mmCIF file of C-alpha atoms and ligand atoms in Angstrom:
data_model
loop_
_atom_site.group_PDB
_atom_site.id
_atom_site.type_symbol
_atom_site.label_atom_id
_atom_site.label_comp_id
_atom_site.label_asym_id
_atom_site.label_seq_id
_atom_site.Cartn_x
_atom_site.Cartn_y
_atom_site.Cartn_z
ATOM 1 C CA MET C 1 0.104 0.029 0.155
ATOM 2 C CA SER C 2 1.531 3.369 -1.019
ATOM 3 C CA ILE C 3 1.887 5.932 1.524
ATOM 4 C CA PHE C 4 -0.637 8.066 -0.011
ATOM 5 C CA ASP C 5 -3.179 5.020 0.257
ATOM 6 C CA GLU C 6 -2.424 4.719 4.009
ATOM 7 C CA LEU C 7 -3.074 8.427 4.289
ATOM 8 C CA GLU C 8 -6.758 8.201 2.779
ATOM 9 C CA GLY C 9 -7.404 5.265 4.737
ATOM 10 C CA ILE C 10 -6.723 6.902 8.211
ATOM 11 C CA HIS C 11 -9.083 9.777 6.624
ATOM 12 C CA ALA C 12 -11.714 7.659 5.919
ATOM 13 C CA GLU C 13 -11.160 5.738 9.267
ATOM 14 C CA ALA C 14 -11.365 8.600 11.337
ATOM 15 C CA LEU C 15 -14.181 9.929 9.728
ATOM 16 C CA GLN C 16 -16.381 6.910 10.138
ATOM 17 C CA ALA C 17 -15.141 6.794 13.821
ATOM 18 C CA LEU C 18 -16.116 10.188 14.708
ATOM 19 C CA GLU C 19 -19.807 9.282 13.553
ATOM 20 C CA THR C 20 -19.939 7.037 16.376
ATOM 21 C CA ALA C 21 -18.197 8.750 19.325
ATOM 22 C CA ALA C 22 -21.500 9.784 21.126
ATOM 23 C CA SER C 23 -20.708 11.397 24.007
ATOM 24 C CA SER C 24 -17.792 14.467 25.401
ATOM 25 C CA ALA C 25 -15.656 11.910 26.632
ATOM 26 C CA ALA C 26 -15.323 9.843 23.255
ATOM 27 C CA LEU C 27 -14.763 12.624 21.088
ATOM 28 C CA ASP C 28 -11.977 14.095 23.181
ATOM 29 C CA ALA C 29 -10.642 10.332 23.167
ATOM 30 C CA TRP C 30 -10.849 10.550 19.418
ATOM 31 C CA TYR C 31 -9.029 13.452 18.970
ATOM 32 C CA THR C 32 -6.349 12.309 20.407
ATOM 33 C CA GLN C 33 -6.448 9.552 18.515
ATOM 34 C CA TYR C 34 -6.404 11.208 15.153
ATOM 35 C CA LEU C 35 -5.168 14.875 15.591
ATOM 36 C CA GLY C 36 -3.419 14.783 18.744
ATOM 37 C CA ARG C 37 0.281 15.398 19.094
ATOM 38 C CA LYS C 38 0.863 11.599 18.555
ATOM 39 C CA GLY C 39 -2.344 10.709 16.721
ATOM 40 C CA ALA C 40 -2.666 8.790 13.521
ATOM 41 C CA VAL C 41 -2.782 11.722 11.279
ATOM 42 C CA THR C 42 0.000 13.928 12.856
ATOM 43 C CA LEU C 43 2.218 10.869 12.786
ATOM 44 C CA GLN C 44 1.600 10.651 9.047
ATOM 45 C CA THR C 45 3.790 13.837 8.653
ATOM 46 C CA ARG C 46 6.734 11.411 9.659
ATOM 47 C CA SER C 47 6.291 9.373 6.364
ATOM 48 C CA ILE C 48 6.865 12.489 3.944
ATOM 49 C CA GLY C 49 11.008 11.671 3.965
ATOM 50 C CA LYS C 50 10.220 8.548 2.596
ATOM 51 C CA LEU C 51 8.718 10.183 -0.461
ATOM 52 C CA SER C 52 10.790 11.635 -3.558
ATOM 53 C CA GLN C 53 11.019 15.105 -3.537
ATOM 54 C CA GLU C 54 8.440 15.733 -6.273
ATOM 55 C CA GLU C 55 5.805 13.680 -4.268
ATOM 56 C CA ARG C 56 6.655 15.776 -1.113
ATOM 57 C CA PRO C 57 4.420 18.835 -1.460
ATOM 58 C CA GLU C 58 1.712 17.152 -2.801
ATOM 59 C CA PHE C 59 1.351 14.979 0.040
ATOM 60 C CA GLY C 60 2.399 17.785 2.872
ATOM 61 C CA LYS C 61 -0.941 19.727 0.899
ATOM 62 C CA ARG C 62 -3.117 16.291 1.427
ATOM 63 C CA ILE C 63 -2.471 16.179 5.001
ATOM 64 C CA ASN C 64 -3.251 19.653 5.756
ATOM 65 C CA GLU C 65 -6.600 19.313 3.535
ATOM 66 C CA ILE C 66 -7.320 16.347 5.795
ATOM 67 C CA LYS C 67 -6.338 18.021 9.014
ATOM 68 C CA GLN C 68 -8.851 20.929 8.341
ATOM 69 C CA GLN C 69 -11.430 18.553 7.110
ATOM 70 C CA LEU C 70 -11.076 16.476 9.951
ATOM 71 C CA GLU C 71 -10.830 19.591 12.765
ATOM 72 C CA ALA C 72 -14.065 21.010 11.143
ATOM 73 C CA ALA C 73 -15.686 17.779 11.711
ATOM 74 C CA TYR C 74 -14.817 17.571 14.941
ATOM 75 C CA ALA C 75 -15.836 21.335 15.689
ATOM 76 C CA ALA C 76 -19.383 20.331 14.612
ATOM 77 C CA GLN C 77 -19.676 17.042 15.764
ATOM 78 C CA SER C 78 -18.608 18.763 19.161
ATOM 79 C CA GLN C 79 -21.390 21.621 18.943
ATOM 80 C CA ALA C 80 -23.608 19.084 18.556
ATOM 81 C CA LEU C 81 -22.827 16.888 21.280
ATOM 82 C CA LYS C 82 -22.892 19.790 23.552
ATOM 83 C CA ALA C 83 -26.161 21.197 22.319
ATOM 84 C CA ALA C 84 -27.588 17.476 22.731
ATOM 85 C CA GLU C 85 -26.181 17.154 26.287
ATOM 86 C CA LEU C 86 -27.566 20.297 27.451
ATOM 87 C CA GLU C 87 -31.074 19.356 25.909
ATOM 88 C CA ALA C 88 -31.082 15.914 28.155
ATOM 89 C CA ALA C 89 -29.698 18.105 31.154
ATOM 90 C CA LEU C 90 -32.635 20.266 30.836
ATOM 91 C CA MET C 91 -35.194 17.564 30.344
ATOM 92 C CA SER C 92 -33.885 15.557 33.373
ATOM 93 C CA ASP C 93 -33.279 18.049 36.171
ATOM 94 C CA THR C 94 -36.476 20.252 35.352
ATOM 95 C CA ILE C 95 -36.727 23.402 37.397
ATOM 96 C CA ASP C 96 -40.074 24.267 39.474
ATOM 97 C CA ILE C 97 -40.672 27.708 38.826
ATOM 98 C CA THR C 98 -44.097 27.188 40.750
ATOM 99 C CA LEU C 99 -42.259 26.664 43.882
ATOM 100 C CA PRO C 100 -43.208 29.592 46.685
ATOM 101 C CA GLY C 101 -40.033 30.840 47.916
ATOM 102 C CA ARG C 102 -38.710 30.327 51.430
ATOM 103 C CA PRO C 103 -40.298 33.114 53.652
ATOM 104 C CA VAL C 104 -38.029 36.125 54.972
ATOM 105 C CA ASN C 105 -38.042 36.254 58.900
ATOM 106 C CA PRO C 106 -37.424 40.210 59.005
ATOM 107 C CA GLY C 107 -37.502 40.357 62.730
ATOM 108 C CA HIS C 108 -38.664 43.110 64.936
ATOM 109 C CA LEU C 109 -38.178 45.306 68.301
ATOM 110 C CA HIS C 110 -38.497 43.234 71.402
ATOM 111 C CA LEU C 111 -41.436 43.986 73.725
ATOM 112 C CA THR C 112 -39.596 45.989 76.351
ATOM 113 C CA THR C 113 -37.975 48.178 73.731
ATOM 114 C CA GLN C 114 -41.721 48.553 72.124
ATOM 115 C CA THR C 115 -42.881 49.378 75.576
ATOM 116 C CA LEU C 116 -40.425 51.804 76.199
ATOM 117 C CA ARG C 117 -40.921 53.718 72.849
ATOM 118 C CA GLN C 118 -44.629 53.849 74.007
ATOM 119 C CA ILE C 119 -43.957 55.160 77.352
ATOM 120 C CA TYR C 120 -41.435 57.946 75.569
ATOM 121 C CA ASP C 121 -44.097 58.817 73.301
ATOM 122 C CA ILE C 122 -46.518 59.560 75.915
ATOM 123 C CA PHE C 123 -44.022 61.571 78.215
ATOM 124 C CA GLY C 124 -42.865 63.171 75.195
ATOM 125 C CA ARG C 125 -46.276 64.585 74.489
ATOM 126 C CA MET C 126 -46.501 66.034 77.958
ATOM 127 C CA GLY C 127 -43.134 67.994 77.304
ATOM 128 C CA PHE C 128 -40.512 65.440 78.695
ATOM 129 C CA GLU C 129 -37.229 64.989 77.517
ATOM 130 C CA VAL C 130 -35.533 61.693 77.512
ATOM 131 C CA TYR C 131 -32.223 61.635 79.723
ATOM 132 C CA GLU C 132 -29.908 58.652 79.811
ATOM 133 C CA ALA C 133 -27.544 58.099 83.111
ATOM 134 C CA PRO C 134 -24.899 55.321 83.524
ATOM 135 C CA ASP C 135 -25.584 51.889 84.102
ATOM 136 C CA VAL C 136 -22.992 51.330 86.179
ATOM 137 C CA GLU C 137 -23.307 54.135 89.022
ATOM 138 C CA LEU C 138 -20.965 55.536 92.065
ATOM 139 C CA GLU C 139 -22.503 54.514 95.319
ATOM 140 C CA THR C 140 -22.833 58.539 96.394
ATOM 141 C CA TYR C 141 -25.429 59.059 93.557
ATOM 142 C CA ASN C 142 -27.403 55.427 93.662
ATOM 143 C CA PHE C 143 -27.485 56.303 97.498
ATOM 144 C CA ASP C 144 -25.795 58.809 99.500
ATOM 145 C CA LEU C 145 -27.007 61.966 97.842
ATOM 146 C CA LEU C 146 -30.710 60.629 97.527
ATOM 147 C CA ASN C 147 -30.703 61.027 101.355
ATOM 148 C CA ILE C 148 -29.895 57.016 101.707
ATOM 149 C CA PRO C 149 -26.444 57.419 104.070
ATOM 150 C CA ASP C 150 -24.420 54.349 104.794
ATOM 151 C CA TYR C 151 -26.194 53.553 108.056
ATOM 152 C CA HIS C 152 -29.833 53.905 107.042
ATOM 153 C CA PRO C 153 -31.861 50.977 106.988
ATOM 154 C CA ALA C 154 -33.608 51.872 103.547
ATOM 155 C CA ARG C 155 -30.326 50.595 102.266
ATOM 156 C CA ASP C 156 -32.229 47.161 102.713
ATOM 157 C CA MET C 157 -34.295 48.110 100.086
ATOM 158 C CA TRP C 158 -32.171 47.555 97.160
ATOM 159 C CA ASP C 159 -29.710 44.618 97.375
ATOM 160 C CA THR C 160 -26.993 45.432 95.593
ATOM 161 C CA PHE C 161 -24.157 43.808 93.306
ATOM 162 C CA TRP C 162 -21.261 45.590 93.945
ATOM 163 C CA ILE C 163 -18.272 46.295 91.401
ATOM 164 C CA ASP C 164 -15.235 44.671 92.144
ATOM 165 C CA GLN C 165 -12.550 47.305 91.890
ATOM 166 C CA LYS C 166 -8.725 46.621 92.708
ATOM 167 C CA GLN C 167 -8.585 50.304 93.864
ATOM 168 C CA PRO C 168 -11.748 51.992 94.703
ATOM 169 C CA ALA C 169 -12.304 55.253 92.376
ATOM 170 C CA PRO C 170 -11.512 58.225 93.581
ATOM 171 C CA ASP C 171 -14.887 59.531 94.087
ATOM 172 C CA GLY C 172 -16.666 56.085 95.841
ATOM 173 C CA ARG C 173 -17.389 52.924 95.303
ATOM 174 C CA LEU C 174 -19.109 51.571 91.932
ATOM 175 C CA LEU C 175 -22.420 49.395 91.916
ATOM 176 C CA LEU C 176 -24.930 48.453 88.971
ATOM 177 C CA ARG C 177 -27.527 51.080 89.657
ATOM 178 C CA THR C 178 -30.254 49.417 91.658
ATOM 179 C CA HIS C 179 -32.898 52.205 90.256
ATOM 180 C CA THR C 180 -32.950 54.764 87.807
ATOM 181 C CA SER C 181 -33.490 57.769 90.624
ATOM 182 C CA PRO C 182 -29.359 58.282 90.880
ATOM 183 C CA GLY C 183 -30.281 59.741 87.094
ATOM 184 C CA GLN C 184 -32.154 62.478 89.237
ATOM 185 C CA MET C 185 -29.163 63.751 90.965
ATOM 186 C CA ARG C 186 -27.067 63.846 87.461
ATOM 187 C CA VAL C 187 -29.846 65.716 85.221
ATOM 188 C CA MET C 188 -30.071 68.199 88.544
ATOM 189 C CA ARG C 189 -26.336 69.134 88.743
ATOM 190 C CA GLU C 190 -26.298 69.684 85.010
ATOM 191 C CA ARG C 191 -29.007 71.610 84.238
ATOM 192 C CA TYR C 192 -29.188 73.623 87.561
ATOM 193 C CA PRO C 193 -30.306 76.760 87.622
ATOM 194 C CA GLU C 194 -33.076 75.419 84.956
ATOM 195 C CA PRO C 195 -36.172 73.907 85.251
ATOM 196 C CA ILE C 196 -36.217 70.208 85.170
ATOM 197 C CA ARG C 197 -38.984 67.971 82.719
ATOM 198 C CA VAL C 198 -37.057 64.657 81.816
ATOM 199 C CA ILE C 199 -37.512 60.775 82.085
ATOM 200 C CA LEU C 200 -34.899 58.678 82.428
ATOM 201 C CA PRO C 201 -35.466 55.117 81.777
ATOM 202 C CA GLY C 202 -32.471 52.449 81.796
ATOM 203 C CA LYS C 203 -32.243 49.244 83.050
ATOM 204 C CA CYS C 204 -31.686 48.216 87.146
ATOM 205 C CA TYR C 205 -29.869 45.348 88.645
ATOM 206 C CA ARG C 206 -30.888 43.898 92.211
ATOM 207 C CA TYR C 207 -29.065 41.074 93.695
ATOM 208 C CA GLU C 208 -32.451 39.436 94.204
ATOM 209 C CA GLN C 209 -34.369 35.586 93.547
ATOM 210 C CA ILE C 210 -35.379 35.523 90.242
ATOM 211 C CA THR C 211 -38.789 34.443 90.403
ATOM 212 C CA ALA C 212 -42.260 34.798 87.811
ATOM 213 C CA ARG C 213 -42.738 38.190 89.134
ATOM 214 C CA SER C 214 -38.677 39.712 89.839
ATOM 215 C CA GLU C 215 -36.112 39.618 87.912
ATOM 216 C CA HIS C 216 -32.194 40.780 88.629
ATOM 217 C CA GLN C 217 -32.302 42.909 85.869
ATOM 218 C CA PHE C 218 -35.380 45.524 84.645
ATOM 219 C CA TYR C 219 -36.284 48.766 83.203
ATOM 220 C CA GLN C 220 -37.228 51.660 84.672
ATOM 221 C CA VAL C 221 -38.447 54.592 83.790
ATOM 222 C CA GLU C 222 -37.968 57.763 86.311
ATOM 223 C CA GLY C 223 -39.724 60.796 85.827
ATOM 224 C CA LEU C 224 -38.284 64.093 87.228
ATOM 225 C CA ALA C 225 -39.802 67.761 87.370
ATOM 226 C CA VAL C 226 -38.537 70.699 88.924
ATOM 227 C CA GLY C 227 -39.804 73.960 89.231
ATOM 228 C CA LYS C 228 -41.081 77.059 90.920
ATOM 229 C CA HIS C 229 -44.261 75.868 91.775
ATOM 230 C CA ILE C 230 -44.630 72.223 91.423
ATOM 231 C CA THR C 231 -47.229 70.319 93.534
ATOM 232 C CA MET C 232 -48.647 67.083 94.652
ATOM 233 C CA THR C 233 -51.624 67.437 92.211
ATOM 234 C CA ASP C 234 -48.871 67.954 88.999
ATOM 235 C CA LEU C 235 -47.883 64.721 89.797
ATOM 236 C CA ILE C 236 -51.248 62.883 90.358
ATOM 237 C CA GLY C 237 -52.232 64.893 86.727
ATOM 238 C CA THR C 238 -49.372 63.389 85.167
ATOM 239 C CA LEU C 239 -49.489 60.036 86.101
ATOM 240 C CA THR C 240 -53.560 59.771 85.564
ATOM 241 C CA GLN C 241 -52.705 60.892 82.270
ATOM 242 C CA PHE C 242 -49.812 58.259 81.364
ATOM 243 C CA VAL C 243 -52.046 55.426 82.805
ATOM 244 C CA ASN C 244 -54.626 56.616 80.342
ATOM 245 C CA LEU C 245 -52.773 56.762 77.546
ATOM 246 C CA PHE C 246 -50.872 53.552 78.208
ATOM 247 C CA TYR C 247 -53.508 51.245 79.273
ATOM 248 C CA GLY C 248 -56.357 53.171 77.537
ATOM 249 C CA PRO C 249 -59.034 55.608 78.943
ATOM 250 C CA GLY C 250 -61.894 54.585 81.954
ATOM 251 C CA HIS C 251 -58.633 53.830 84.362
ATOM 252 C CA LYS C 252 -59.070 54.448 87.860
ATOM 253 C CA MET C 253 -55.910 55.565 89.802
ATOM 254 C CA ARG C 254 -55.217 55.746 93.373
ATOM 255 C CA VAL C 255 -52.526 56.566 95.942
ATOM 256 C CA ARG C 256 -51.445 55.186 99.334
ATOM 257 C CA SER C 257 -48.602 57.056 101.338
ATOM 258 C CA SER C 258 -45.611 55.377 101.370
ATOM 259 C CA TYR C 259 -41.969 55.867 102.115
ATOM 260 C CA PHE C 260 -38.692 56.786 100.076
ATOM 261 C CA PRO C 261 -35.929 58.479 101.368
ATOM 262 C CA PHE C 262 -35.452 60.881 98.444
ATOM 263 C CA THR C 263 -39.333 61.739 98.208
ATOM 264 C CA GLU C 264 -41.480 63.510 100.809
ATOM 265 C CA PRO C 265 -44.086 62.560 100.776
ATOM 266 C CA SER C 266 -43.976 59.674 99.178
ATOM 267 C CA ILE C 267 -46.870 57.725 96.952
ATOM 268 C CA GLU C 268 -47.318 54.298 95.683
ATOM 269 C CA VAL C 269 -49.890 54.336 92.661
ATOM 270 C CA ASP C 270 -52.350 51.867 92.118
ATOM 271 C CA MET C 271 -54.938 51.649 89.263
ATOM 272 C CA ASP C 272 -57.751 49.363 88.925
ATOM 273 C CA CYS C 273 -56.990 45.851 87.850
ATOM 274 C CA ILE C 274 -56.913 45.213 84.038
ATOM 275 C CA LEU C 275 -58.023 41.980 83.783
ATOM 276 C CA CYS C 276 -61.319 42.412 86.547
ATOM 277 C CA GLY C 277 -61.208 46.081 86.273
ATOM 278 C CA GLY C 278 -61.441 46.359 90.342
ATOM 279 C CA ALA C 279 -63.532 43.444 90.922
ATOM 280 C CA GLY C 280 -61.112 41.319 92.181
ATOM 281 C CA CYS C 281 -59.281 38.070 90.782
ATOM 282 C CA ARG C 282 -56.155 36.461 90.750
ATOM 283 C CA VAL C 283 -53.751 38.711 89.185
ATOM 284 C CA CYS C 284 -54.672 41.798 91.335
ATOM 285 C CA LYS C 285 -54.489 39.207 94.518
ATOM 286 C CA TYR C 286 -58.458 40.272 95.071
ATOM 287 C CA THR C 287 -58.019 43.688 95.952
ATOM 288 C CA GLY C 288 -58.909 45.057 92.659
ATOM 289 C CA TRP C 289 -55.665 47.810 92.392
ATOM 290 C CA LEU C 290 -52.511 46.996 91.017
ATOM 291 C CA GLU C 291 -49.195 48.742 91.865
ATOM 292 C CA ILE C 292 -47.606 50.530 88.904
ATOM 293 C CA ALA C 293 -45.338 53.006 90.538
ATOM 294 C CA GLY C 294 -43.286 54.782 93.674
ATOM 295 C CA ALA C 295 -43.484 58.286 93.693
ATOM 296 C CA GLY C 296 -43.340 61.444 95.447
ATOM 297 C CA MET C 297 -42.209 65.093 95.738
ATOM 298 C CA VAL C 298 -38.705 65.160 95.558
ATOM 299 C CA HIS C 299 -36.885 65.536 99.062
ATOM 300 C CA PRO C 300 -35.798 68.810 100.059
ATOM 301 C CA VAL C 301 -32.246 67.341 100.839
ATOM 302 C CA VAL C 302 -32.243 65.993 97.320
ATOM 303 C CA LEU C 303 -33.208 69.362 95.845
ATOM 304 C CA LYS C 304 -30.432 70.868 97.789
ATOM 305 C CA ASN C 305 -27.804 68.202 96.778
ATOM 306 C CA GLY C 306 -28.807 68.374 92.969
ATOM 307 C CA GLY C 307 -27.900 72.369 93.390
ATOM 308 C CA TYR C 308 -31.583 73.668 93.880
ATOM 309 C CA ASP C 309 -32.708 75.634 96.485
ATOM 310 C CA PRO C 310 -35.967 73.754 98.363
ATOM 311 C CA ASP C 311 -37.191 77.175 99.366
ATOM 312 C CA GLU C 312 -37.155 78.255 96.209
ATOM 313 C CA TRP C 313 -37.646 75.160 93.871
ATOM 314 C CA SER C 314 -40.151 71.958 94.484
ATOM 315 C CA GLY C 315 -40.467 68.951 92.002
ATOM 316 C CA PHE C 316 -42.029 65.849 91.728
ATOM 317 C CA ALA C 317 -40.421 62.545 90.595
ATOM 318 C CA PHE C 318 -41.790 58.806 89.816
ATOM 319 C CA GLY C 319 -40.248 55.305 89.280
ATOM 320 C CA PRO C 320 -42.106 52.743 87.318
ATOM 321 C CA GLY C 321 -41.179 49.604 85.887
ATOM 322 C CA VAL C 322 -41.152 48.692 81.890
ATOM 323 C CA GLU C 323 -42.089 44.851 81.994
ATOM 324 C CA ARG C 324 -44.692 44.753 84.509
ATOM 325 C CA PRO C 325 -46.910 47.779 83.352
ATOM 326 C CA ALA C 326 -46.542 45.525 79.828
ATOM 327 C CA MET C 327 -47.156 42.007 81.336
ATOM 328 C CA MET C 328 -50.346 43.973 82.679
ATOM 329 C CA LYS C 329 -51.466 45.307 79.516
ATOM 330 C CA TYR C 330 -50.446 42.106 77.399
ATOM 331 C CA GLY C 331 -51.354 39.600 80.205
ATOM 332 C CA ILE C 332 -48.128 38.130 80.261
ATOM 333 C CA SER C 333 -47.373 36.108 83.512
ATOM 334 C CA ASP C 334 -43.591 35.472 83.980
ATOM 335 C CA ILE C 335 -41.468 38.259 83.884
ATOM 336 C CA ARG C 336 -38.385 35.789 83.536
ATOM 337 C CA LEU C 337 -39.803 35.201 79.639
ATOM 338 C CA PHE C 338 -38.369 39.053 78.286
ATOM 339 C CA TYR C 339 -34.887 37.112 79.077
ATOM 340 C CA GLY C 340 -35.572 34.232 77.751
ATOM 341 C CA ASN C 341 -34.684 34.634 74.489
ATOM 342 C CA ASP C 342 -37.808 32.428 73.356
ATOM 343 C CA LEU C 343 -38.550 33.494 69.798
ATOM 344 C CA ARG C 344 -41.941 31.767 70.293
ATOM 345 C CA PHE C 345 -42.556 34.687 73.384
ATOM 346 C CA ALA C 346 -41.041 37.490 71.451
ATOM 347 C CA GLN C 347 -42.788 36.999 68.270
ATOM 348 C CA GLN C 348 -46.314 37.296 69.989
ATOM 349 C CA PHE C 349 -45.451 40.960 70.396
HETATM 350 N N1 LIG G 1 -36.026 54.390 93.150
HETATM 351 C C1 LIG G 1 -37.468 54.086 93.938
HETATM 352 C C2 LIG G 1 -37.680 52.122 93.833
HETATM 353 O O1 LIG G 1 -36.527 51.563 92.645
HETATM 354 C C3 LIG G 1 -38.928 54.251 92.620
HETATM 355 C C4 LIG G 1 -39.211 55.801 92.840
HETATM 356 C C5 LIG G 1 -38.727 56.730 91.655
HETATM 357 C C6 LIG G 1 -40.172 56.396 94.504
HETATM 358 C C7 LIG G 1 -39.195 58.107 92.281
HETATM 359 C C8 LIG G 1 -40.221 57.776 94.457
HETATM 360 C C9 LIG G 1 -39.861 58.309 93.471
HETATM 361 O O2 LIG G 1 -38.158 51.557 93.995
#
């Protein structure tokens, strides 16, 4: 067989083999076999040496023609195969565009934050500005300046978390505030001699047993008004307005005499039970009333410590919680739920 015949034989064989290459892998193998660096067609170039000078150009030209033809056939086959494979993939992996998307869970404000904002809104409408005081407080602000000296038995009303300090700060010992009342002193000392109308929201901490009714951390919103002619009537009017805006109209409120070292006189504020309307039930322990805040007229000693002359100035203060009013409003029976991080609770509000 002449070298020319051999070349034509390979050509015919390659064309035939290409038709049976039914997958990308088979096609790759085919390419290596015929057109690769050691492929049958490529190797044919080596036979040129066996030919006479006259035959060589013709042979070279023919090899090139065959190569080009095979490359073109390969490209066409490869494209057809890819299209077929894609088609098959699309037919088997169907995408169901009617499947509904997964719901997005955007989250929302915690009930405590929502309640705080309701309270800001209500007092904001009455002209109270929000003032923030620190959680880590000096003993003097939390106690002494509020007319609760070290030896005073009233300190027992607030079981305290003390801050461990290697060296006590020059201004005295540090603690986690047990109530928001120390903020009163901070505002007074900053604002004197202006009249004051602020609320002081914040977290308070007490070294206490945790139960369904009490947490060792909770929010209070202190209120403080200082001016020239402020009376108990202003205090009661302000709180009545708060109760009606927070719980809805038509509620009754009453005050009882009480004791706090930093107010004189001191009162405890009650409202008619939100559940039974005053008839008596388990929530109000059959009294018909629920306690909502401690309050009173700012004690002259406290005014003086804040820089205000008690002969000229007077003021009122109140200190409701935040979680308990929310519990009453939304019928929540356990204060621990506020700090439990259970989404089933959080999502209800
Ligand atoms: N600070 C008091 C408490 O935590 C509440 C209070 C505030 C009472 C303001 C009177 C005036 O119990």
